[in-house]
């Protein structure tokens, strides 16, 4: 068993040293703020990776870190993972929009600067997305597929330009439609995924790469919410840390010592257990 499996790398770091790569969801942040105030407990630590400048790239837990900032907590407990490890994978979500009346997305996207909207076939979609030759693909009720191409045409879209257009794509429906995040191993799965939905639109997105995410975070650029998902083996769940010490007038050094003693106690009491098999968690 690897050392990381014996004990996760849990740290207490300055909240301001954590770099977001996506925008937190305000309503979820506020719900978390109220829950933390009421319970005074952190159930699962956010997950981060160390950046070259010593800051921490936030991989999972944007709303938790945002809640700590909202509460004025200067320190946040995190789990640190090695982002260079091939087992830590960056995947993506697609967006299924569920509304009785479809939003005029085709019109909105045709008006985006630097975008040429044109029909594509289902057979083209995987190729276009994998090579990032489109900003996104809009699917309307499984009958019409529209590619958002760069204008003028480019062999591959620059990541900064991609994020600029992506913000416009998502803002056209964000807050205006009930949204479900979906993942597809194969775009042929899409009809089965949405067959029970009478009226729907789907936005399909190319994947980002880990190196690009590091670059964007270092430059202070954030992508829209709900597009990235990380596959992280050995996630720490259920630490149920009492946050009273973070709110206390203790010095940062004393708070760090308190947190380290808490983690050491978990280990000595045999409460850190590693499960190799996949599990279903139903506690949130």
PDB file of C-alpha atoms in Angstrom:
ATOM      1  CA  UNK A   1       0.000   0.000   0.000  1.00  0.00           C
ATOM      2  CA  UNK A   2       1.362   3.418  -0.960  1.00  0.00           C
ATOM      3  CA  UNK A   3       2.136   6.029   1.706  1.00  0.00           C
ATOM      4  CA  UNK A   4      -0.686   8.228   0.365  1.00  0.00           C
ATOM      5  CA  UNK A   5      -3.089   5.355   1.000  1.00  0.00           C
ATOM      6  CA  UNK A   6      -1.922   5.014   4.599  1.00  0.00           C
ATOM      7  CA  UNK A   7      -2.507   8.657   5.398  1.00  0.00           C
ATOM      8  CA  UNK A   8      -3.801  11.517   3.226  1.00  0.00           C
ATOM      9  CA  UNK A   9      -1.886  14.799   3.088  1.00  0.00           C
ATOM     10  CA  UNK A  10      -4.127  17.017   5.210  1.00  0.00           C
ATOM     11  CA  UNK A  11      -3.027  20.598   5.841  1.00  0.00           C
ATOM     12  CA  UNK A  12      -4.306  23.839   7.315  1.00  0.00           C
ATOM     13  CA  UNK A  13      -3.453  26.589   4.820  1.00  0.00           C
ATOM     14  CA  UNK A  14      -4.191  30.311   4.470  1.00  0.00           C
ATOM     15  CA  UNK A  15      -7.585  30.666   2.812  1.00  0.00           C
ATOM     16  CA  UNK A  16      -6.212  33.449   0.626  1.00  0.00           C
ATOM     17  CA  UNK A  17      -3.554  31.118  -0.800  1.00  0.00           C
ATOM     18  CA  UNK A  18      -6.169  28.945  -2.537  1.00  0.00           C
ATOM     19  CA  UNK A  19      -6.659  29.744  -6.229  1.00  0.00           C
ATOM     20  CA  UNK A  20     -10.080  29.096  -7.771  1.00  0.00           C
ATOM     21  CA  UNK A  21     -10.273  27.776 -11.323  1.00  0.00           C
ATOM     22  CA  UNK A  22     -14.061  28.093 -11.548  1.00  0.00           C
ATOM     23  CA  UNK A  23     -16.554  30.559 -10.164  1.00  0.00           C
ATOM     24  CA  UNK A  24     -18.351  29.434  -6.990  1.00  0.00           C
ATOM     25  CA  UNK A  25     -22.145  29.181  -7.039  1.00  0.00           C
ATOM     26  CA  UNK A  26     -23.396  32.012  -4.856  1.00  0.00           C
ATOM     27  CA  UNK A  27     -26.584  30.315  -3.651  1.00  0.00           C
ATOM     28  CA  UNK A  28     -24.721  27.135  -2.682  1.00  0.00           C
ATOM     29  CA  UNK A  29     -22.037  29.159  -0.911  1.00  0.00           C
ATOM     30  CA  UNK A  30     -24.671  30.945   1.174  1.00  0.00           C
ATOM     31  CA  UNK A  31     -26.323  27.618   2.081  1.00  0.00           C
ATOM     32  CA  UNK A  32     -22.949  26.316   3.233  1.00  0.00           C
ATOM     33  CA  UNK A  33     -22.306  29.464   5.257  1.00  0.00           C
ATOM     34  CA  UNK A  34     -25.557  28.920   7.146  1.00  0.00           C
ATOM     35  CA  UNK A  35     -24.821  25.222   7.678  1.00  0.00           C
ATOM     36  CA  UNK A  36     -21.306  25.888   8.978  1.00  0.00           C
ATOM     37  CA  UNK A  37     -22.636  28.576  11.310  1.00  0.00           C
ATOM     38  CA  UNK A  38     -25.270  26.191  12.636  1.00  0.00           C
ATOM     39  CA  UNK A  39     -23.147  23.025  12.882  1.00  0.00           C
ATOM     40  CA  UNK A  40     -19.642  24.452  13.297  1.00  0.00           C
ATOM     41  CA  UNK A  41     -18.226  21.434  11.457  1.00  0.00           C
ATOM     42  CA  UNK A  42     -16.382  20.781   8.175  1.00  0.00           C
ATOM     43  CA  UNK A  43     -17.422  17.369   6.884  1.00  0.00           C
ATOM     44  CA  UNK A  44     -15.132  16.940   3.866  1.00  0.00           C
ATOM     45  CA  UNK A  45     -11.996  19.005   3.167  1.00  0.00           C
ATOM     46  CA  UNK A  46     -11.572  20.808  -0.163  1.00  0.00           C
ATOM     47  CA  UNK A  47      -8.966  19.189  -2.418  1.00  0.00           C
ATOM     48  CA  UNK A  48      -6.023  21.187  -3.769  1.00  0.00           C
ATOM     49  CA  UNK A  49      -2.707  20.793  -5.589  1.00  0.00           C
ATOM     50  CA  UNK A  50       0.448  22.816  -4.998  1.00  0.00           C
ATOM     51  CA  UNK A  51       1.231  25.347  -7.744  1.00  0.00           C
ATOM     52  CA  UNK A  52       4.723  26.457  -8.784  1.00  0.00           C
ATOM     53  CA  UNK A  53       4.352  29.772  -6.951  1.00  0.00           C
ATOM     54  CA  UNK A  54       3.434  28.036  -3.691  1.00  0.00           C
ATOM     55  CA  UNK A  55      -0.284  28.764  -3.923  1.00  0.00           C
ATOM     56  CA  UNK A  56      -2.853  25.978  -4.072  1.00  0.00           C
ATOM     57  CA  UNK A  57      -4.969  25.126  -7.115  1.00  0.00           C
ATOM     58  CA  UNK A  58      -8.480  24.252  -5.959  1.00  0.00           C
ATOM     59  CA  UNK A  59      -9.585  21.011  -7.616  1.00  0.00           C
ATOM     60  CA  UNK A  60     -12.773  20.337  -5.677  1.00  0.00           C
ATOM     61  CA  UNK A  61     -14.654  22.364  -3.081  1.00  0.00           C
ATOM     62  CA  UNK A  62     -15.091  25.832  -4.576  1.00  0.00           C
ATOM     63  CA  UNK A  63     -18.209  26.511  -2.534  1.00  0.00           C
ATOM     64  CA  UNK A  64     -16.585  25.295   0.694  1.00  0.00           C
ATOM     65  CA  UNK A  65     -13.588  27.606   0.281  1.00  0.00           C
ATOM     66  CA  UNK A  66     -15.902  30.428  -0.786  1.00  0.00           C
ATOM     67  CA  UNK A  67     -17.921  29.865   2.416  1.00  0.00           C
ATOM     68  CA  UNK A  68     -14.749  30.112   4.519  1.00  0.00           C
ATOM     69  CA  UNK A  69     -13.918  33.410   2.809  1.00  0.00           C
ATOM     70  CA  UNK A  70     -17.468  34.633   3.415  1.00  0.00           C
ATOM     71  CA  UNK A  71     -17.166  33.731   7.100  1.00  0.00           C
ATOM     72  CA  UNK A  72     -13.834  35.527   7.382  1.00  0.00           C
ATOM     73  CA  UNK A  73     -11.871  32.383   8.309  1.00  0.00           C
ATOM     74  CA  UNK A  74      -8.194  33.012   7.595  1.00  0.00           C
ATOM     75  CA  UNK A  75      -7.296  29.304   7.493  1.00  0.00           C
ATOM     76  CA  UNK A  76      -8.929  26.381   5.704  1.00  0.00           C
ATOM     77  CA  UNK A  77      -8.330  22.614   6.098  1.00  0.00           C
ATOM     78  CA  UNK A  78      -7.483  20.979   2.752  1.00  0.00           C
ATOM     79  CA  UNK A  79      -6.336  17.692   1.293  1.00  0.00           C
ATOM     80  CA  UNK A  80      -3.276  18.099  -0.941  1.00  0.00           C
ATOM     81  CA  UNK A  81      -2.805  15.752  -3.909  1.00  0.00           C
ATOM     82  CA  UNK A  82      -0.089  15.449  -6.544  1.00  0.00           C
ATOM     83  CA  UNK A  83      -1.538  17.011  -9.701  1.00  0.00           C
ATOM     84  CA  UNK A  84       1.225  15.454 -11.779  1.00  0.00           C
ATOM     85  CA  UNK A  85       0.017  11.974 -10.856  1.00  0.00           C
ATOM     86  CA  UNK A  86      -1.665  10.365 -13.859  1.00  0.00           C
ATOM     87  CA  UNK A  87      -4.349   8.898 -11.592  1.00  0.00           C
ATOM     88  CA  UNK A  88      -5.603  12.449 -10.892  1.00  0.00           C
ATOM     89  CA  UNK A  89      -7.646  13.106 -14.012  1.00  0.00           C
ATOM     90  CA  UNK A  90      -9.404  16.203 -15.316  1.00  0.00           C
ATOM     91  CA  UNK A  91     -12.751  15.411 -16.919  1.00  0.00           C
ATOM     92  CA  UNK A  92     -15.679  17.564 -17.931  1.00  0.00           C
ATOM     93  CA  UNK A  93     -19.421  18.018 -17.616  1.00  0.00           C
ATOM     94  CA  UNK A  94     -21.939  18.802 -20.332  1.00  0.00           C
ATOM     95  CA  UNK A  95     -25.073  20.795 -19.591  1.00  0.00           C
ATOM     96  CA  UNK A  96     -28.618  19.509 -20.083  1.00  0.00           C
ATOM     97  CA  UNK A  97     -31.144  22.353 -19.967  1.00  0.00           C
ATOM     98  CA  UNK A  98     -34.670  21.432 -18.928  1.00  0.00           C
ATOM     99  CA  UNK A  99     -37.363  23.959 -19.749  1.00  0.00           C
ATOM    100  CA  UNK A 100     -40.895  23.792 -21.113  1.00  0.00           C
ATOM    101  CA  UNK A 101     -40.048  26.652 -23.462  1.00  0.00           C
ATOM    102  CA  UNK A 102     -36.646  26.463 -25.110  1.00  0.00           C
ATOM    103  CA  UNK A 103     -34.317  29.420 -24.691  1.00  0.00           C
ATOM    104  CA  UNK A 104     -33.287  31.288 -27.873  1.00  0.00           C
ATOM    105  CA  UNK A 105     -29.735  30.000 -27.628  1.00  0.00           C
ATOM    106  CA  UNK A 106     -29.143  29.754 -31.356  1.00  0.00           C
ATOM    107  CA  UNK A 107     -29.797  33.474 -31.715  1.00  0.00           C
ATOM    108  CA  UNK A 108     -27.632  34.280 -28.687  1.00  0.00           C
ATOM    109  CA  UNK A 109     -24.717  32.189 -29.915  1.00  0.00           C
ATOM    110  CA  UNK A 110     -24.869  33.507 -33.465  1.00  0.00           C
ATOM    111  CA  UNK A 111     -24.427  36.994 -31.995  1.00  0.00           C
ATOM    112  CA  UNK A 112     -21.282  36.118 -30.008  1.00  0.00           C
ATOM    113  CA  UNK A 113     -18.164  37.945 -31.159  1.00  0.00           C
ATOM    114  CA  UNK A 114     -15.736  35.705 -33.035  1.00  0.00           C
ATOM    115  CA  UNK A 115     -18.236  32.853 -33.376  1.00  0.00           C
ATOM    116  CA  UNK A 116     -19.671  31.298 -36.541  1.00  0.00           C
ATOM    117  CA  UNK A 117     -22.683  29.050 -35.869  1.00  0.00           C
ATOM    118  CA  UNK A 118     -23.338  26.293 -38.384  1.00  0.00           C
ATOM    119  CA  UNK A 119     -25.050  22.886 -38.481  1.00  0.00           C
ATOM    120  CA  UNK A 120     -22.997  19.743 -37.799  1.00  0.00           C
ATOM    121  CA  UNK A 121     -23.831  16.052 -37.894  1.00  0.00           C
ATOM    122  CA  UNK A 122     -23.810  13.826 -34.857  1.00  0.00           C
ATOM    123  CA  UNK A 123     -20.975  11.836 -36.435  1.00  0.00           C
ATOM    124  CA  UNK A 124     -18.754  14.946 -36.463  1.00  0.00           C
ATOM    125  CA  UNK A 125     -19.245  15.909 -32.833  1.00  0.00           C
ATOM    126  CA  UNK A 126     -16.630  13.717 -31.114  1.00  0.00           C
ATOM    127  CA  UNK A 127     -13.925  14.757 -33.590  1.00  0.00           C
ATOM    128  CA  UNK A 128     -14.758  18.471 -33.315  1.00  0.00           C
ATOM    129  CA  UNK A 129     -14.779  18.431 -29.517  1.00  0.00           C
ATOM    130  CA  UNK A 130     -11.706  16.239 -29.044  1.00  0.00           C
ATOM    131  CA  UNK A 131      -9.578  18.456 -31.308  1.00  0.00           C
ATOM    132  CA  UNK A 132     -11.198  21.592 -29.859  1.00  0.00           C
ATOM    133  CA  UNK A 133     -12.200  22.867 -33.283  1.00  0.00           C
ATOM    134  CA  UNK A 134     -15.419  24.258 -31.802  1.00  0.00           C
ATOM    135  CA  UNK A 135     -16.126  26.246 -28.658  1.00  0.00           C
ATOM    136  CA  UNK A 136     -19.191  24.107 -27.972  1.00  0.00           C
ATOM    137  CA  UNK A 137     -21.963  22.140 -29.661  1.00  0.00           C
ATOM    138  CA  UNK A 138     -25.623  23.031 -29.104  1.00  0.00           C
ATOM    139  CA  UNK A 139     -28.094  20.139 -29.390  1.00  0.00           C
ATOM    140  CA  UNK A 140     -31.792  20.956 -29.728  1.00  0.00           C
ATOM    141  CA  UNK A 141     -34.200  18.122 -28.930  1.00  0.00           C
ATOM    142  CA  UNK A 142     -31.874  15.587 -30.513  1.00  0.00           C
ATOM    143  CA  UNK A 143     -32.886  16.831 -33.983  1.00  0.00           C
ATOM    144  CA  UNK A 144     -30.554  19.764 -34.622  1.00  0.00           C
ATOM    145  CA  UNK A 145     -26.836  19.965 -33.849  1.00  0.00           C
ATOM    146  CA  UNK A 146     -25.056  23.312 -34.062  1.00  0.00           C
ATOM    147  CA  UNK A 147     -21.313  23.869 -33.836  1.00  0.00           C
ATOM    148  CA  UNK A 148     -19.911  27.123 -32.451  1.00  0.00           C
ATOM    149  CA  UNK A 149     -16.860  27.574 -34.679  1.00  0.00           C
ATOM    150  CA  UNK A 150     -14.204  30.289 -34.424  1.00  0.00           C
ATOM    151  CA  UNK A 151     -14.469  33.066 -36.992  1.00  0.00           C
ATOM    152  CA  UNK A 152     -12.098  33.199 -38.773  1.00  0.00           C
ATOM    153  CA  UNK A 153     -11.475  29.443 -38.750  1.00  0.00           C
ATOM    154  CA  UNK A 154      -8.549  28.068 -36.698  1.00  0.00           C
ATOM    155  CA  UNK A 155      -6.923  24.635 -36.540  1.00  0.00           C
ATOM    156  CA  UNK A 156      -7.197  24.697 -32.736  1.00  0.00           C
ATOM    157  CA  UNK A 157      -8.723  27.238 -30.387  1.00  0.00           C
ATOM    158  CA  UNK A 158      -6.435  29.087 -27.957  1.00  0.00           C
ATOM    159  CA  UNK A 159      -7.388  28.406 -24.331  1.00  0.00           C
ATOM    160  CA  UNK A 160      -7.802  32.097 -23.453  1.00  0.00           C
ATOM    161  CA  UNK A 161     -10.127  32.665 -26.404  1.00  0.00           C
ATOM    162  CA  UNK A 162     -11.959  29.476 -25.487  1.00  0.00           C
ATOM    163  CA  UNK A 163     -12.631  30.712 -21.944  1.00  0.00           C
ATOM    164  CA  UNK A 164     -13.797  34.099 -23.234  1.00  0.00           C
ATOM    165  CA  UNK A 165     -16.390  32.532 -25.535  1.00  0.00           C
ATOM    166  CA  UNK A 166     -17.284  29.851 -23.006  1.00  0.00           C
ATOM    167  CA  UNK A 167     -18.330  32.541 -20.537  1.00  0.00           C
ATOM    168  CA  UNK A 168     -20.736  33.920 -23.138  1.00  0.00           C
ATOM    169  CA  UNK A 169     -22.078  30.453 -23.939  1.00  0.00           C
ATOM    170  CA  UNK A 170     -22.918  29.626 -20.320  1.00  0.00           C
ATOM    171  CA  UNK A 171     -24.205  33.084 -19.375  1.00  0.00           C
ATOM    172  CA  UNK A 172     -26.869  32.747 -22.107  1.00  0.00           C
ATOM    173  CA  UNK A 173     -28.711  30.188 -19.956  1.00  0.00           C
ATOM    174  CA  UNK A 174     -27.206  30.433 -16.467  1.00  0.00           C
ATOM    175  CA  UNK A 175     -29.990  31.135 -13.989  1.00  0.00           C
ATOM    176  CA  UNK A 176     -32.608  31.019 -16.756  1.00  0.00           C
ATOM    177  CA  UNK A 177     -33.061  27.271 -17.039  1.00  0.00           C
ATOM    178  CA  UNK A 178     -33.004  24.241 -14.784  1.00  0.00           C
ATOM    179  CA  UNK A 179     -29.628  22.692 -15.452  1.00  0.00           C
ATOM    180  CA  UNK A 180     -28.350  19.168 -14.990  1.00  0.00           C
ATOM    181  CA  UNK A 181     -24.707  18.248 -15.417  1.00  0.00           C
ATOM    182  CA  UNK A 182     -24.236  15.117 -17.498  1.00  0.00           C
ATOM    183  CA  UNK A 183     -21.217  13.058 -18.496  1.00  0.00           C
ATOM    184  CA  UNK A 184     -20.963  10.996 -21.647  1.00  0.00           C
ATOM    185  CA  UNK A 185     -18.482   8.235 -22.401  1.00  0.00           C
ATOM    186  CA  UNK A 186     -19.799   8.241 -25.959  1.00  0.00           C
ATOM    187  CA  UNK A 187     -21.918  10.870 -27.722  1.00  0.00           C
ATOM    188  CA  UNK A 188     -24.095   8.058 -29.040  1.00  0.00           C
ATOM    189  CA  UNK A 189     -25.373   7.803 -25.434  1.00  0.00           C
ATOM    190  CA  UNK A 190     -27.066  11.186 -25.694  1.00  0.00           C
ATOM    191  CA  UNK A 191     -30.452   9.952 -27.016  1.00  0.00           C
ATOM    192  CA  UNK A 192     -30.741   7.476 -24.108  1.00  0.00           C
ATOM    193  CA  UNK A 193     -29.647  10.150 -21.627  1.00  0.00           C
ATOM    194  CA  UNK A 194     -32.434  12.558 -22.596  1.00  0.00           C
ATOM    195  CA  UNK A 195     -35.136  10.289 -24.028  1.00  0.00           C
ATOM    196  CA  UNK A 196     -37.484  10.933 -21.084  1.00  0.00           C
ATOM    197  CA  UNK A 197     -37.183  14.708 -21.485  1.00  0.00           C
ATOM    198  CA  UNK A 198     -39.813  16.224 -23.770  1.00  0.00           C
ATOM    199  CA  UNK A 199     -38.190  19.631 -24.231  1.00  0.00           C
ATOM    200  CA  UNK A 200     -34.464  19.947 -23.884  1.00  0.00           C
ATOM    201  CA  UNK A 201     -31.323  21.615 -25.083  1.00  0.00           C
ATOM    202  CA  UNK A 202     -27.818  20.323 -24.465  1.00  0.00           C
ATOM    203  CA  UNK A 203     -24.497  22.151 -24.573  1.00  0.00           C
ATOM    204  CA  UNK A 204     -21.485  19.912 -25.197  1.00  0.00           C
ATOM    205  CA  UNK A 205     -18.006  21.211 -24.392  1.00  0.00           C
ATOM    206  CA  UNK A 206     -14.403  20.288 -25.269  1.00  0.00           C
ATOM    207  CA  UNK A 207     -12.145  19.179 -22.440  1.00  0.00           C
ATOM    208  CA  UNK A 208      -9.522  21.346 -20.802  1.00  0.00           C
ATOM    209  CA  UNK A 209      -6.103  19.920 -19.924  1.00  0.00           C
ATOM    210  CA  UNK A 210      -4.487  19.999 -16.492  1.00  0.00           C
ATOM    211  CA  UNK A 211      -1.636  22.195 -17.724  1.00  0.00           C
ATOM    212  CA  UNK A 212      -4.162  24.714 -19.044  1.00  0.00           C
ATOM    213  CA  UNK A 213      -6.017  24.785 -15.740  1.00  0.00           C
ATOM    214  CA  UNK A 214      -2.762  25.527 -13.902  1.00  0.00           C
ATOM    215  CA  UNK A 215      -1.973  28.313 -16.376  1.00  0.00           C
ATOM    216  CA  UNK A 216      -5.422  29.888 -16.063  1.00  0.00           C
ATOM    217  CA  UNK A 217      -5.334  29.756 -12.262  1.00  0.00           C
ATOM    218  CA  UNK A 218      -1.860  31.320 -12.184  1.00  0.00           C
ATOM    219  CA  UNK A 219      -3.205  34.158 -14.341  1.00  0.00           C
ATOM    220  CA  UNK A 220      -6.278  34.627 -12.163  1.00  0.00           C
ATOM    221  CA  UNK A 221      -8.703  33.475 -14.876  1.00  0.00           C
ATOM    222  CA  UNK A 222     -11.772  31.458 -13.891  1.00  0.00           C
ATOM    223  CA  UNK A 223     -14.046  29.325 -16.025  1.00  0.00           C
ATOM    224  CA  UNK A 224     -17.834  29.139 -15.616  1.00  0.00           C
ATOM    225  CA  UNK A 225     -19.216  26.908 -12.878  1.00  0.00           C
ATOM    226  CA  UNK A 226     -19.983  23.251 -13.479  1.00  0.00           C
ATOM    227  CA  UNK A 227     -17.723  22.395 -16.410  1.00  0.00           C
ATOM    228  CA  UNK A 228     -14.805  20.575 -14.796  1.00  0.00           C
ATOM    229  CA  UNK A 229     -14.732  17.494 -12.612  1.00  0.00           C
ATOM    230  CA  UNK A 230     -11.672  15.784 -11.220  1.00  0.00           C
ATOM    231  CA  UNK A 231     -11.230  12.059 -10.724  1.00  0.00           C
ATOM    232  CA  UNK A 232      -9.189  11.906  -7.496  1.00  0.00           C
ATOM    233  CA  UNK A 233      -8.347   8.515  -5.961  1.00  0.00           C
ATOM    234  CA  UNK A 234      -8.170   8.532  -2.173  1.00  0.00           C
ATOM    235  CA  UNK A 235     -10.474  11.460  -1.449  1.00  0.00           C
ATOM    236  CA  UNK A 236     -10.796  12.229   2.251  1.00  0.00           C
ATOM    237  CA  UNK A 237     -14.410  12.094   3.421  1.00  0.00           C
ATOM    238  CA  UNK A 238     -16.004  12.504   6.813  1.00  0.00           C
ATOM    239  CA  UNK A 239     -13.296  14.244   8.863  1.00  0.00           C
ATOM    240  CA  UNK A 240     -16.106  16.133  10.667  1.00  0.00           C
ATOM    241  CA  UNK A 241     -13.674  18.740  11.992  1.00  0.00           C
ATOM    242  CA  UNK A 242     -14.934  21.050  14.756  1.00  0.00           C
ATOM    243  CA  UNK A 243     -14.119  24.551  13.485  1.00  0.00           C
ATOM    244  CA  UNK A 244     -14.235  26.299  16.866  1.00  0.00           C
ATOM    245  CA  UNK A 245     -10.424  26.506  16.967  1.00  0.00           C
ATOM    246  CA  UNK A 246     -10.346  28.412  13.658  1.00  0.00           C
ATOM    247  CA  UNK A 247     -12.762  31.003  15.020  1.00  0.00           C
ATOM    248  CA  UNK A 248     -10.834  31.280  18.300  1.00  0.00           C
ATOM    249  CA  UNK A 249      -8.256  34.002  19.163  1.00  0.00           C
ATOM    250  CA  UNK A 250      -5.435  31.431  19.067  1.00  0.00           C
ATOM    251  CA  UNK A 251      -2.367  32.340  17.009  1.00  0.00           C
ATOM    252  CA  UNK A 252      -2.005  30.748  13.580  1.00  0.00           C
ATOM    253  CA  UNK A 253       0.862  28.640  14.944  1.00  0.00           C
ATOM    254  CA  UNK A 254      -1.387  27.291  17.708  1.00  0.00           C
ATOM    255  CA  UNK A 255      -4.168  26.615  15.211  1.00  0.00           C
ATOM    256  CA  UNK A 256      -1.741  24.673  13.010  1.00  0.00           C
ATOM    257  CA  UNK A 257      -0.605  22.653  16.024  1.00  0.00           C
ATOM    258  CA  UNK A 258      -4.234  21.946  16.993  1.00  0.00           C
ATOM    259  CA  UNK A 259      -5.040  20.728  13.487  1.00  0.00           C
ATOM    260  CA  UNK A 260      -1.934  18.537  13.300  1.00  0.00           C
ATOM    261  CA  UNK A 261      -2.807  16.977  16.655  1.00  0.00           C
ATOM    262  CA  UNK A 262      -6.328  16.274  15.348  1.00  0.00           C
ATOM    263  CA  UNK A 263      -4.958  14.489  12.261  1.00  0.00           C
ATOM    264  CA  UNK A 264      -2.404  12.553  14.334  1.00  0.00           C
ATOM    265  CA  UNK A 265      -5.177  11.437  16.682  1.00  0.00           C
ATOM    266  CA  UNK A 266      -7.274  10.171  13.764  1.00  0.00           C
ATOM    267  CA  UNK A 267      -4.310   8.099  12.635  1.00  0.00           C
ATOM    268  CA  UNK A 268      -3.411   6.727  16.078  1.00  0.00           C
ATOM    269  CA  UNK A 269      -7.021   5.744  16.759  1.00  0.00           C
ATOM    270  CA  UNK A 270      -7.200   3.845  13.469  1.00  0.00           C
ATOM    271  CA  UNK A 271      -9.914   6.113  12.102  1.00  0.00           C
ATOM    272  CA  UNK A 272      -8.204   6.673   8.735  1.00  0.00           C
ATOM    273  CA  UNK A 273      -9.244   3.806   6.490  1.00  0.00           C
ATOM    274  CA  UNK A 274      -8.527   3.392   2.789  1.00  0.00           C
ATOM    275  CA  UNK A 275     -11.059   1.610   0.568  1.00  0.00           C
ATOM    276  CA  UNK A 276      -9.858   0.376  -2.823  1.00  0.00           C
ATOM    277  CA  UNK A 277     -13.332  -0.395  -4.130  1.00  0.00           C
ATOM    278  CA  UNK A 278     -15.762   2.214  -5.434  1.00  0.00           C
ATOM    279  CA  UNK A 279     -18.495   3.216  -2.992  1.00  0.00           C
ATOM    280  CA  UNK A 280     -21.803   5.078  -2.998  1.00  0.00           C
ATOM    281  CA  UNK A 281     -22.015   7.967  -0.511  1.00  0.00           C
ATOM    282  CA  UNK A 282     -25.489   9.173   0.475  1.00  0.00           C
ATOM    283  CA  UNK A 283     -24.804  11.513   3.401  1.00  0.00           C
ATOM    284  CA  UNK A 284     -25.255  14.863   1.616  1.00  0.00           C
TER     285      UNK A 284
END
